[in-house]
Each structure stands twice: as C-alpha cells, then as structure tokens.
Amino acid sequence: MSVGLVSSSEDTRMTGAGNHEENSMIAPSTTRKEDPATGTYIDLAVALAGYPPLTPEQRRGIEEYLAFAQGIMAPLLAIKDLGE
Amino acid sequence: MGQQWGGEGVLAIAEAVRSRQVTAVDVVGDTISRMAADEFNAVSDICAERALRDAEGLDRKIRAGNDVGPLAGVPFGVKNLFNVEGIVTLAGSKIHADNPPASSDASVVGVMTKAGAIVVGALHMDEYAFGFTNENGHYGACLNPHDRSRVSGGSSGGSAAAVAGNLLPTALGTDTNGSIRIPAALCGIFGLKPTVGRISLEGGVLFAKTLDTAGPFARSAGDLSAVYYALSPSDRGSPARTPGAFRAALAGGYYQRDGEPEALRGAAEVARALGDGDQVRTIDLPEPEASRASAFAITACEGAAYHHERLVTRAADIAPFARHRLMAGAMFPAHWYLKAQKFRSWLRERTAEAMERSAVDLVIAPATPCVAPGLDEEMLCVAGTTVPKRSILGLYTQPLAPLGFPILTVPVHGRAGMPLGVQIMGRPGTENLLLQAGEFLEAAGIAVPRTCRQNDTDLRRWQEETSHARF
C-alpha cells in the first residue's frame, strides 16, 4: 500500500527554505529519520485522514492543538476501570 | 409603520396580539427595523418579506376568531445553522455562502411557527459552532450589548446578543459544550439547554451530534418557559417542584476553583436562595476533569467526521481557529473517542447516584469563571492565573456536557456592570423544574436579567431612511 505522506521537509520546501529531499509520496513503512516529536505522527495521520498536503501554518495549528489535546485528555485516559 | 412596539417580551407580545391591542404586522415591522439597525453584529440575515407575510396571515386568523397558538405574533430569530426557508444557512462559514437559500424550515422553526411565532431572521455564530467567544473569522465578532469592546460569548452569541440587546424577544441557539449557557451568562439573560435529544435538530448543521441540543434565550424566566413549552408541549407535565424548598446543592471541588470571586459568589447565592435556609449544601460531581476531556474528545472527533469532506476539499476556506481543531480531530486515536463515550455512560450513572444519595434535584454551578472578556484579549487573568480566553470560558460548562442533562442559565450581577450567569442542572426530563426554579429566582430578585437598548436616535433615523423592501 502506498500512502501519500507529507513530510516535514516538504513543509520547508513549501516555505522556500529549501532542502534536498523531494519525496512527497512515501510509503508508511519507509524509514523516516525524524524524531517523532517533529511530526512523523502527524504525517501518518494526515495521510490517513485524507487531507491534502498541509501548509506550514496548518501543521503548526494542528500540532499545537494535538499537544493541548494530550494534556486535556490525561485525566480521562488515567481512569482504568469503567466497568463493562 | 403602524403602532410603535417598545420591545416587549414574549408573553406581553402574545397577549397583546391575541387581544388585538397590536397587530402582528406592527410588531414584526418594528422588529425588522431593530434588526436592520443592529449595532452588535448579531444579525446574519433578515427574512422581512416572509415575516411580514406570515404576520399578515396571523392577523387574518385572529380577526376570524381562530386560535393562533401560545406565541401569537412573537418574532424570533435562530442561530444561522438552522434552515429558514429563503435564507442561506451559513453556519458561520464562508464555504456555505454560495449555497442557495434553504428551501424549507428546520424542525424547530416549524414548531415555533406552528405555535404562532414569526421567524424574522438568522443570527451570527462561531464558525461551525466551534468556539466560546463568537469572534468569527469571516463575519467578525458579535459584540456584547452591555460593552461593545467585549465578546458576546459563543457559539450562539448572535442569538444571545439579539435578545439582550432588545432586537428580539427570543431566539434559538444550540449548545454542545456551553454554546447556549456561555453567551446567556455573558449577555445577562436566561438560556435553556434542554435534555439532549429532547428537541429535534433536523434541518440544522450539526457540530457533535451526540452532544448537540437546541434551546431558547429570553429576557425573563416566564418568557423562556413560554418558548420552551411551545417547543416541547409535553414537558409541561414533567416532574415539578414539590411543596417547600427546592432540593438544591452547590457543586463543590472543581466548580469552586479557578473562577473569579463574583462568579463563585453568584452560584452560592443561587444555591442559598433555592435551598432551605442559609446553609448552602454542596455536592461533589464525579470526575470533572475527565468529564471535560470526554466532551473535548467527542466534540473533536464527531466534528471532524461531520465536516470531513469540507476539510479535505476546502480547508483553506475555514478560518484557522476552527480549521486546525477540526483537522486535528480526525487524527485523534480511536480509543480516545471510544473511551470518552464509555465514560459518559459511567458518568451519567454516577452523577444520578450522587444526586439521589444527596437528595438533590438541582445542581448549581457558575456558568463562566469571569465576565465577558475583551475582544482584543487572547489571554486573560482569571483568579490570579493567566489563561487563554477561548478555552477558559468553557471551564464550568464543558464538564457537564457529556451528561446530556438539562441546564438552565440564570443571569446574576457580575463586575463593573457586566453580567454573569449561574447554571442550574437537573435530571433528564426535568426542564419543568428548572424553569420553575428560574421563575422563583427572578421573583426573589436573585436572577436579574440585564438588557439594553440600541441607540434610539440611530434607530429612529434608520426607520425614517429605509423601508422593509430593502431586504
């Protein structure tokens, strides 16, 4: 299966910062030499959500909101026994 | 224009129209003038031609001696996510602006008009109902009628501002995480979030379908009751107050932290007034932080699913605030959503048990932790802590959302002339009891609605210079 992933490097290309990595279609099994904190998680999720390539602004906004979400979700995720 | 109408409330208008002291055409004509002179950016669109036609039809029926319903000639507006025949349903979005006008009314609009009310227009809101401030990236901020440098609250801000600002006697909104309760509180009027599932949302643009509910705003508890019973007539027979004091308790713990003193004091005063004697009883609701998280996850996931096609094809046409949150919602792990829904069942049972154990029918909590923030503020200092404006307003409303229980918001005095609100929550299906509590508090001078009028000079000038044909 080939899933279109938007790499962090593509973002820098889109902003004109320049880089040498031109792959914008990368299978999920491709080894990415990125720290997960820099966006690998988001890249996978973006592809699965069916979104087109993100702009840097969109990426930043989504990252910030997901970070906020992790914090606000913690009390719920900490509850282990909700019965059947 | 015929007889001037001074912006009376729901019950006064219905009585005057029924008894032919004033015609529905006069009332509606004056309302259209007020809405057209809107200074709060509360009005999204006006259906003047239709409203006057409906009013003429109603007057004819009255002259013929027919019963026209409990809301005879009462003008009303709806949050612009409900279809109103002849108006484009924007849902606060630029994407929908190119859509044709709705070809039929949403269910709630139909129910209101069957009760004799006249739909006059649609009211501003946060984009796709995502927000607590009603600062819309496409259509501007809805201004607080009591201080136009402050927000109205959202997402049903246009509905609340139109009622508080005396443009309309009543309006309908929706509440997912606080979207009726917050603007009602910040604008100083009454608002009712009915039990989830009680009022049909058919013909509306949804947000989070398992949390959404529709409800009314009004400037008095009696007016609010009249509108709610028109929307749900069978609820007149629902559980009501037993003789003696209400069985009320103040929500403790989480709901007594992180709010400005006047917000906490307002809730305590309401609990004291509804209770038996000076002693304020308290009740601890289970897991408020987890409850807020469950509402958060459900909203993000259901909102993202509902708007998925638009997010894929037209993300750039959604303003950043809603866009990033909705896009992120599609990336939440499935187990977050499933756990949030499972938690809701657990929470409902535990909350009902806690209320039963404490012999409590009404749970009291502040609606917001502070008065309406300024339009240009992103961060606020609330109770000594600097917090983001857009999330702090939901501090006390969002944790109650997953329950789906009915909640009345009543207005109380705030600070610096700005109002605050207090939430009164009952068990599912006890709207009747909540409305009785609201009327009791208003009569006792505890719930004090705050309304204001637009600049009358501007209104008169507009009336002289324009005609209804403009719309």
Coordinates of C-alpha atoms in Angstrom, one line a residue:
Chain A
M1 CA 0.0 0.0 0.0
S2 CA 1.2 3.4 -0.8
V3 CA 0.0 6.2 1.2
G4 CA 0.7 9.8 0.4
L5 CA 2.7 11.3 3.2
V6 CA 3.6 14.9 3.6
S7 CA 7.0 15.1 5.2
S8 CA 8.2 17.8 7.4
S9 CA 10.8 18.5 4.7
E10 CA 8.1 19.3 2.2
D11 CA 6.9 22.0 4.5
T12 CA 10.3 23.7 4.4
R13 CA 10.2 23.4 0.6
M14 CA 6.8 25.0 0.6
T15 CA 8.1 27.9 2.6
G16 CA 11.0 28.3 0.3
A17 CA 13.6 27.3 2.9
G18 CA 15.0 24.7 0.6
N19 CA 16.1 21.1 1.1
H20 CA 17.3 18.2 -0.9
E21 CA 14.5 15.7 -0.1
E22 CA 11.9 15.7 -2.8
N23 CA 9.8 12.7 -1.8
S24 CA 6.3 13.7 -1.2
M25 CA 4.9 10.2 -1.7
I26 CA 6.4 7.9 0.9
A27 CA 5.0 4.6 1.9
P28 CA 4.3 4.3 5.6
S29 CA 6.9 1.6 6.0
T30 CA 9.6 3.9 4.8
T31 CA 12.1 4.6 7.5
R32 CA 12.0 8.2 8.4
K33 CA 14.9 9.6 10.2
E34 CA 12.9 12.0 12.1
D35 CA 12.3 12.4 15.8
P36 CA 8.6 11.6 16.3
A37 CA 8.2 14.9 18.1
T38 CA 9.0 16.7 14.9
G39 CA 6.0 15.5 13.0
T40 CA 6.1 11.8 11.9
Y41 CA 3.0 11.1 13.9
I42 CA 1.2 13.9 12.2
D43 CA 2.4 12.9 8.7
L44 CA 0.9 9.5 9.1
A45 CA -2.4 10.8 10.5
V46 CA -2.6 13.5 7.8
A47 CA -2.4 10.8 5.1
L48 CA -4.9 8.5 6.8
A49 CA -7.3 11.4 7.3
G50 CA -7.3 12.0 3.6
Y51 CA -6.1 15.6 3.8
P52 CA -4.0 17.2 1.1
P53 CA -0.5 18.4 1.9
L54 CA -0.6 20.8 4.8
T55 CA 0.7 24.3 4.8
P56 CA 3.2 25.2 7.5
E57 CA 0.5 27.2 9.2
Q58 CA -1.9 24.3 9.2
R59 CA 0.8 21.9 10.5
R60 CA 1.6 24.3 13.3
G61 CA -2.0 24.8 14.3
I62 CA -2.7 21.0 14.3
E63 CA 0.5 20.3 16.3
E64 CA -0.4 22.9 18.9
Y65 CA -3.9 21.5 19.2
L66 CA -2.8 17.9 19.5
A67 CA -0.3 18.9 22.2
F68 CA -3.1 20.7 24.0
A69 CA -5.4 17.6 23.5
Q70 CA -2.8 15.3 25.1
G71 CA -2.8 17.4 28.2
I72 CA -6.6 17.8 28.5
M73 CA -7.1 14.0 27.8
A74 CA -4.8 12.9 30.5
P75 CA -7.4 12.7 33.3
L76 CA -9.7 10.6 31.2
L77 CA -7.0 8.3 30.0
A78 CA -5.8 7.8 33.5
I79 CA -9.1 6.2 34.5
K80 CA -8.7 2.4 34.2
D81 CA -11.9 0.9 35.5
L82 CA -15.1 2.0 33.8
G83 CA -16.7 -1.4 34.1
E84 CA -18.1 -3.3 31.1
Chain B
M1 CA -45.4 51.6 10.1
G2 CA -48.3 51.4 12.5
Q3 CA -48.2 51.4 16.3
Q4 CA -44.8 51.5 17.8
W5 CA -43.7 48.5 19.7
G6 CA -41.3 49.1 22.5
G7 CA -39.5 45.8 22.5
E8 CA -41.7 43.9 25.0
G9 CA -41.2 40.3 25.9
V10 CA -42.7 37.1 24.6
L11 CA -45.7 36.8 26.9
A12 CA -46.6 40.5 26.6
I13 CA -46.5 40.4 22.8
A14 CA -48.5 37.2 22.6
E15 CA -51.2 38.6 24.8
A16 CA -51.3 42.0 23.0
V17 CA -51.5 40.3 19.6
R18 CA -54.2 37.8 20.7
S19 CA -56.3 40.5 22.2
R20 CA -55.8 42.8 19.1
Q21 CA -54.2 45.6 21.1
V22 CA -51.5 45.5 18.4
T23 CA -51.2 43.6 15.1
A24 CA -48.6 41.0 14.4
V25 CA -47.7 43.1 11.4
D26 CA -46.8 46.1 13.6
V27 CA -44.8 44.0 16.0
V28 CA -42.9 42.3 13.2
G29 CA -42.3 45.5 11.3
D30 CA -40.8 47.2 14.3
T31 CA -38.6 44.1 15.0
I32 CA -37.3 44.2 11.4
S33 CA -36.4 47.8 11.9
R34 CA -34.5 46.9 15.1
M35 CA -32.7 44.1 13.5
A36 CA -31.7 46.1 10.5
A37 CA -30.2 48.7 12.8
D38 CA -28.2 46.0 14.6
E39 CA -25.2 47.6 16.3
F40 CA -23.9 44.3 17.8
N41 CA -23.2 42.3 14.6
A42 CA -25.7 39.9 15.9
V43 CA -27.8 39.6 12.8
S44 CA -26.8 37.4 9.9
D45 CA -29.8 37.8 7.7
I46 CA -33.4 39.1 7.8
C47 CA -36.4 37.5 6.0
A48 CA -38.5 40.6 6.1
E49 CA -40.9 39.8 3.2
R50 CA -41.7 36.4 4.6
A51 CA -42.0 37.6 8.1
L52 CA -44.5 40.3 7.1
R53 CA -46.5 37.9 5.0
D54 CA -46.7 35.4 7.9
A55 CA -47.7 38.2 10.2
E56 CA -50.5 39.3 7.9
G57 CA -51.7 35.7 7.7
L58 CA -51.7 35.5 11.5
D59 CA -53.6 38.8 11.9
R60 CA -56.2 37.5 9.5
K61 CA -56.7 34.3 11.5
I62 CA -57.1 36.3 14.7
R63 CA -59.7 38.6 13.1
A64 CA -61.5 35.4 12.1
G65 CA -61.5 34.3 15.7
N66 CA -59.1 31.4 15.3
D67 CA -56.7 30.2 17.9
V68 CA -53.2 31.0 16.6
G69 CA -51.1 29.4 19.4
P70 CA -49.4 30.4 22.5
L71 CA -46.7 32.5 20.8
A72 CA -49.1 34.6 18.7
G73 CA -47.1 37.1 16.7
V74 CA -43.9 36.7 18.7
P75 CA -40.9 37.5 16.5
F76 CA -38.0 35.2 16.8
G77 CA -34.6 34.5 15.2
V78 CA -32.5 31.4 15.0
K79 CA -28.8 30.7 15.1
N80 CA -27.7 30.6 11.5
L81 CA -27.2 26.9 11.5
F82 CA -30.9 26.1 11.3
N83 CA -32.6 26.2 8.0
V84 CA -35.0 29.1 7.4
E85 CA -36.8 29.0 4.1
G86 CA -35.4 31.8 2.0
I87 CA -32.2 32.3 4.0
V88 CA -28.8 30.8 3.2
T89 CA -27.8 28.6 6.1
L90 CA -24.2 29.8 6.7
A91 CA -23.3 28.0 10.0
G92 CA -20.8 30.8 10.4
S93 CA -18.9 29.6 7.4
K94 CA -17.6 31.2 4.2
I95 CA -18.0 27.9 2.4
H96 CA -21.8 27.9 2.7
A97 CA -22.1 31.5 1.5
D98 CA -22.5 30.3 -2.1
N99 CA -25.3 27.8 -1.3
P100 CA -28.8 28.6 -2.3
P101 CA -31.3 29.7 0.3
A102 CA -32.9 26.9 2.3
S103 CA -36.0 25.5 0.6
S104 CA -37.7 24.6 3.9
D105 CA -37.6 25.3 7.6
A106 CA -35.7 23.3 10.2
S107 CA -37.9 21.4 12.6
V108 CA -37.5 23.9 15.4
V109 CA -38.5 26.7 13.1
G110 CA -41.6 24.8 12.1
V111 CA -42.6 24.1 15.7
M112 CA -42.2 27.7 16.6
T113 CA -44.3 29.0 13.7
K114 CA -47.0 26.4 14.4
A115 CA -47.2 27.9 17.9
G116 CA -47.9 31.3 16.3
A117 CA -44.3 32.8 16.4
I118 CA -42.9 34.6 13.3
V119 CA -39.4 33.9 12.2
V120 CA -37.7 37.1 11.3
G121 CA -34.1 36.2 10.6
A122 CA -30.9 34.3 11.3
L123 CA -28.2 35.2 13.8
H124 CA -24.5 35.1 13.9
M125 CA -22.4 32.4 15.4
D126 CA -18.9 31.0 15.7
E127 CA -17.8 29.1 12.6
Y128 CA -19.4 25.7 12.6
A129 CA -20.3 26.4 16.3
F130 CA -16.7 25.8 17.3
G131 CA -15.9 28.5 19.9
F132 CA -16.9 30.2 23.1
T133 CA -16.4 33.8 22.1
N134 CA -18.3 34.4 18.8
E135 CA -15.3 36.0 17.2
N136 CA -15.9 34.8 13.7
G137 CA -13.0 34.8 11.2
H138 CA -15.3 35.6 8.3
Y139 CA -18.1 37.7 9.6
G140 CA -16.5 39.5 12.5
A141 CA -17.1 39.4 16.2
C142 CA -20.6 39.6 17.7
L143 CA -20.4 42.4 20.3
N144 CA -21.6 42.3 23.8
P145 CA -24.6 44.6 24.1
H146 CA -23.5 45.8 27.5
D147 CA -20.0 46.8 26.4
R148 CA -19.2 46.6 22.8
S149 CA -15.5 46.2 23.4
R150 CA -16.2 42.7 24.9
V151 CA -17.3 39.4 23.4
S152 CA -20.9 38.2 23.4
G153 CA -19.8 34.7 24.2
G154 CA -20.4 31.8 21.8
S155 CA -21.1 29.9 19.8
S156 CA -24.8 31.1 19.9
G157 CA -23.6 34.7 20.5
G158 CA -25.8 36.3 17.9
S159 CA -28.9 34.8 19.5
A160 CA -27.9 36.0 23.0
A161 CA -26.8 39.5 21.9
A162 CA -30.0 40.0 19.8
V163 CA -32.2 39.2 22.9
A164 CA -30.1 41.1 25.4
G165 CA -29.8 44.0 23.0
N166 CA -33.5 44.1 22.6
L167 CA -33.5 43.3 18.9
L168 CA -35.7 40.3 19.5
P169 CA -37.8 39.0 22.4
T170 CA -36.5 35.5 22.0
A171 CA -34.1 33.5 19.9
L172 CA -33.0 29.9 19.5
G173 CA -29.4 28.6 19.7
T174 CA -27.6 25.3 20.2
D175 CA -25.4 24.0 23.0
T176 CA -22.7 21.4 22.6
N177 CA -20.1 22.3 25.3
G178 CA -21.7 25.6 26.5
S179 CA -22.9 27.5 23.5
I180 CA -26.2 28.5 25.0
R181 CA -25.0 28.8 28.6
I182 CA -21.9 30.9 28.0
P183 CA -23.5 33.6 25.8
A184 CA -26.6 33.7 28.0
A185 CA -24.3 34.3 31.0
L186 CA -22.1 36.9 29.4
C187 CA -25.1 38.8 27.9
G188 CA -27.1 38.6 31.2
I189 CA -30.2 36.8 30.0
F190 CA -31.9 33.4 30.6
G191 CA -30.9 30.4 28.4
L192 CA -32.0 26.8 28.5
K193 CA -30.0 23.8 27.3
P194 CA -32.7 21.1 27.2
T195 CA -32.0 17.4 27.8
V196 CA -30.0 16.0 24.8
G197 CA -32.5 14.5 22.3
R198 CA -35.5 16.5 23.6
I199 CA -35.6 18.9 20.7
S200 CA -35.2 17.9 17.1
L201 CA -32.1 19.1 15.3
E202 CA -33.5 18.1 11.9
G203 CA -32.7 20.8 9.3
G204 CA -29.7 22.1 11.2
V205 CA -25.9 22.0 10.6
L206 CA -24.6 19.8 13.4
F207 CA -21.4 20.0 15.4
A208 CA -21.1 17.0 17.6
K209 CA -24.3 15.0 17.2
T210 CA -24.3 13.1 20.4
L211 CA -23.8 16.3 22.5
D212 CA -25.8 18.9 20.5
T213 CA -29.1 20.2 21.7
A214 CA -31.2 23.2 20.7
G215 CA -32.7 25.7 23.2
P216 CA -34.1 29.2 23.7
F217 CA -32.9 32.5 25.1
A218 CA -35.2 35.1 26.6
R219 CA -35.1 38.2 28.9
S220 CA -37.3 36.7 31.6
A221 CA -37.8 33.3 33.0
G222 CA -41.5 33.4 32.2
D223 CA -40.8 34.2 28.6
L224 CA -38.2 31.4 28.4
S225 CA -40.8 28.9 29.8
A226 CA -43.4 30.0 27.2
V227 CA -41.0 29.4 24.4
Y228 CA -39.7 26.1 25.8
Y229 CA -43.2 24.7 26.3
A230 CA -44.0 25.7 22.7
L231 CA -41.0 23.7 21.6
S232 CA -41.9 20.8 23.8
P233 CA -45.5 21.0 25.0
S234 CA -45.5 17.6 26.7
D235 CA -42.9 18.8 29.2
R236 CA -45.5 20.9 31.0
G237 CA -46.4 17.7 32.7
S238 CA -42.8 16.7 33.6
P239 CA -41.7 16.5 37.3
A240 CA -42.2 19.8 39.1
R241 CA -41.4 21.3 42.4
T242 CA -42.7 19.6 45.4
P243 CA -44.0 21.8 48.2
G244 CA -41.3 23.6 50.2
A245 CA -37.8 24.4 49.2
F246 CA -36.1 23.2 46.0
R247 CA -33.7 20.3 46.7
A248 CA -30.6 22.2 45.5
A249 CA -26.9 21.9 46.2
L250 CA -23.8 23.8 45.0
A251 CA -21.3 21.8 43.0
G252 CA -18.1 21.6 45.0
G253 CA -14.5 20.9 44.4
Y254 CA -13.6 21.7 40.7
Y255 CA -16.6 24.0 40.4
Q256 CA -15.4 26.2 43.3
R257 CA -11.9 26.6 41.9
D258 CA -10.2 28.9 39.3
G259 CA -13.1 31.3 39.0
E260 CA -13.3 35.0 39.9
P261 CA -14.9 35.5 43.4
E262 CA -18.0 37.1 42.0
A263 CA -18.7 34.1 39.7
L264 CA -18.4 31.7 42.6
R265 CA -20.4 34.0 44.9
G266 CA -23.2 34.2 42.3
A267 CA -23.5 30.4 42.2
A268 CA -23.5 30.3 46.0
E269 CA -26.3 32.9 46.2
V270 CA -28.4 30.9 43.8
A271 CA -27.9 27.7 45.8
R272 CA -28.7 29.5 49.0
A273 CA -31.9 31.0 47.6
L274 CA -33.1 27.7 46.2
G275 CA -32.2 25.8 49.3
D276 CA -33.8 25.5 52.7
G277 CA -32.3 28.1 55.0
D278 CA -28.9 29.9 55.0
Q279 CA -26.8 26.8 54.9
V280 CA -25.6 26.0 51.4
R281 CA -25.5 22.3 50.7
T282 CA -22.7 21.0 48.4
I283 CA -22.4 18.0 46.2
D284 CA -19.3 16.6 44.6
L285 CA -19.8 15.6 41.0
P286 CA -17.7 12.7 39.8
E287 CA -14.5 13.2 37.8
P288 CA -15.0 16.7 36.3
E289 CA -11.6 16.8 34.6
A290 CA -12.2 13.5 32.9
S291 CA -15.7 14.7 32.0
R292 CA -14.3 17.7 30.3
A293 CA -11.8 15.5 28.5
S294 CA -14.6 13.3 27.2
A295 CA -16.6 16.3 25.9
F296 CA -13.4 17.5 24.3
A297 CA -12.7 14.2 22.5
I298 CA -16.3 13.6 21.4
T299 CA -16.6 17.1 20.0
A300 CA -13.3 17.0 18.1
C301 CA -14.0 13.5 16.6
E302 CA -17.6 14.0 15.7
G303 CA -17.0 17.5 14.4
A304 CA -14.1 16.2 12.2
A305 CA -16.3 13.4 10.9
Y306 CA -19.2 15.7 10.2
H307 CA -17.1 18.2 8.3
H308 CA -14.6 15.7 6.8
E309 CA -15.4 16.4 3.2
R310 CA -15.1 20.1 3.6
L311 CA -11.8 19.7 5.5
V312 CA -10.4 17.6 2.6
T313 CA -11.5 19.8 -0.2
R314 CA -11.8 23.3 1.2
A315 CA -9.7 23.6 4.4
A316 CA -8.3 26.9 3.3
D317 CA -11.8 28.4 3.3
I318 CA -12.2 27.6 7.0
A319 CA -10.7 30.2 9.4
P320 CA -7.7 28.9 11.3
F321 CA -9.3 28.5 14.7
A322 CA -12.0 26.0 13.6
R323 CA -9.9 24.6 10.8
H324 CA -7.0 23.4 12.9
R325 CA -9.2 22.0 15.6
L326 CA -11.4 20.1 13.2
M327 CA -8.5 18.8 11.2
A328 CA -6.8 17.6 14.4
G329 CA -10.0 15.9 15.4
A330 CA -9.6 13.4 12.5
M331 CA -6.2 12.4 14.0
F332 CA -7.4 11.6 17.5
P333 CA -6.8 7.9 18.3
A334 CA -10.0 5.9 18.1
H335 CA -9.5 4.7 21.7
W336 CA -9.9 8.3 22.9
Y337 CA -13.3 8.6 21.3
L338 CA -14.4 5.1 22.5
K339 CA -13.3 5.7 26.0
A340 CA -15.0 9.1 26.1
Q341 CA -18.3 7.5 25.0
K342 CA -17.9 4.7 27.5
F343 CA -17.1 7.2 30.2
R344 CA -20.3 9.1 29.5
S345 CA -22.4 6.1 30.5
W346 CA -20.4 5.6 33.6
L347 CA -20.6 9.3 34.4
R348 CA -24.4 9.5 33.9
E349 CA -24.9 6.6 36.4
R350 CA -22.5 8.0 39.0
T351 CA -24.0 11.5 38.8
A352 CA -27.5 10.2 39.1
E353 CA -26.4 8.1 42.1
A354 CA -24.7 11.1 43.7
M355 CA -27.8 13.3 43.3
E356 CA -30.0 10.5 44.7
R357 CA -27.7 9.8 47.6
S358 CA -27.6 13.6 48.5
A359 CA -31.4 14.0 47.9
V360 CA -30.6 16.7 45.3
D361 CA -32.8 17.6 42.3
L362 CA -30.8 20.7 41.2
V363 CA -27.1 21.1 41.0
I364 CA -25.8 24.7 40.9
A365 CA -22.5 25.8 39.3
P366 CA -21.1 29.0 37.8
A367 CA -21.6 29.3 34.1
T368 CA -18.3 31.1 33.4
P369 CA -15.4 31.9 35.6
C370 CA -15.4 35.6 34.7
V371 CA -17.4 38.3 33.0
A372 CA -17.2 38.8 29.2
P373 CA -13.5 39.2 28.1
G374 CA -12.4 42.0 25.8
L375 CA -12.4 41.5 22.0
D376 CA -8.7 42.1 21.7
E377 CA -7.6 39.8 24.5
E378 CA -6.2 36.4 23.8
M379 CA -5.0 35.7 27.3
L380 CA -6.9 36.7 30.5
C381 CA -6.0 36.9 34.1
V382 CA -8.7 34.8 35.9
A383 CA -8.5 34.2 39.6
G384 CA -4.8 35.2 39.5
T385 CA -3.8 32.9 36.7
T386 CA -3.2 33.9 33.1
V387 CA -5.2 31.6 30.8
P388 CA -6.3 31.5 27.1
K389 CA -9.6 33.3 26.6
R390 CA -11.0 30.9 24.1
S391 CA -10.8 27.8 26.4
I392 CA -11.3 29.2 29.9
L393 CA -14.9 30.3 29.2
G394 CA -15.9 26.6 29.0
L395 CA -14.3 25.7 32.3
Y396 CA -17.6 25.0 34.1
T397 CA -19.9 24.3 31.1
Q398 CA -17.9 21.7 29.2
P399 CA -17.6 19.1 32.0
L400 CA -21.4 19.0 32.3
A401 CA -21.9 18.5 28.6
P402 CA -21.3 14.7 28.4
L403 CA -24.2 14.1 30.9
G404 CA -26.8 15.4 28.4
F405 CA -28.8 16.6 31.4
P406 CA -31.0 19.8 31.1
I407 CA -29.3 23.0 32.3
L408 CA -30.8 26.4 32.9
T409 CA -28.6 29.5 32.9
V410 CA -29.9 32.4 35.0
P411 CA -28.3 35.9 35.0
V412 CA -26.8 37.4 38.1
H413 CA -24.8 40.6 38.9
G414 CA -21.2 40.4 37.8
R415 CA -18.5 43.0 38.0
A416 CA -18.1 46.5 36.5
G417 CA -21.6 46.5 35.2
M418 CA -21.1 43.3 33.3
P419 CA -23.4 40.3 34.0
L420 CA -22.6 36.7 34.9
G421 CA -24.6 33.5 34.8
V422 CA -25.3 30.5 37.0
Q423 CA -26.0 27.0 35.8
I424 CA -28.9 25.0 37.3
M425 CA -28.7 21.4 36.3
G426 CA -31.5 18.8 36.8
R427 CA -32.0 15.2 35.9
P428 CA -33.0 14.3 32.4
G429 CA -36.5 15.5 31.5
T430 CA -36.8 17.9 34.4
E431 CA -37.0 21.1 32.4
N432 CA -40.2 22.0 34.1
L433 CA -38.5 22.0 37.5
L434 CA -35.6 24.1 36.1
L435 CA -38.0 26.7 34.7
Q436 CA -39.9 26.9 38.0
A437 CA -36.5 27.5 39.7
G438 CA -35.7 30.3 37.2
E439 CA -39.1 32.0 37.8
F440 CA -38.6 31.7 41.6
L441 CA -35.1 33.2 41.4
E442 CA -36.3 36.1 39.2
A443 CA -39.2 36.8 41.5
A444 CA -36.8 36.7 44.5
G445 CA -34.5 39.2 42.8
I446 CA -31.6 36.8 42.7
A447 CA -31.7 36.2 38.9
V448 CA -31.5 39.7 37.4
P449 CA -31.7 39.9 33.6
R450 CA -29.7 42.7 32.1
T451 CA -30.9 44.1 28.8
C452 CA -30.1 47.3 27.0
R453 CA -31.5 49.2 24.1
Q454 CA -29.7 50.3 21.0
N455 CA -29.2 54.0 20.4
D456 CA -32.8 55.1 19.9
T457 CA -31.7 58.1 17.8
D458 CA -30.0 55.8 15.4
L459 CA -33.0 53.5 15.3
R460 CA -35.4 56.3 14.6
R461 CA -33.1 57.7 11.9
W462 CA -32.9 54.3 10.3
Q463 CA -36.6 53.8 10.4
E464 CA -37.1 57.2 8.6
E465 CA -34.5 56.4 6.0
T466 CA -35.2 52.9 5.0
S467 CA -38.1 50.6 4.2
H468 CA -38.6 46.8 4.6
A469 CA -38.2 46.4 0.8
R470 CA -34.5 46.8 1.3
F471 CA -34.5 43.1 2.3

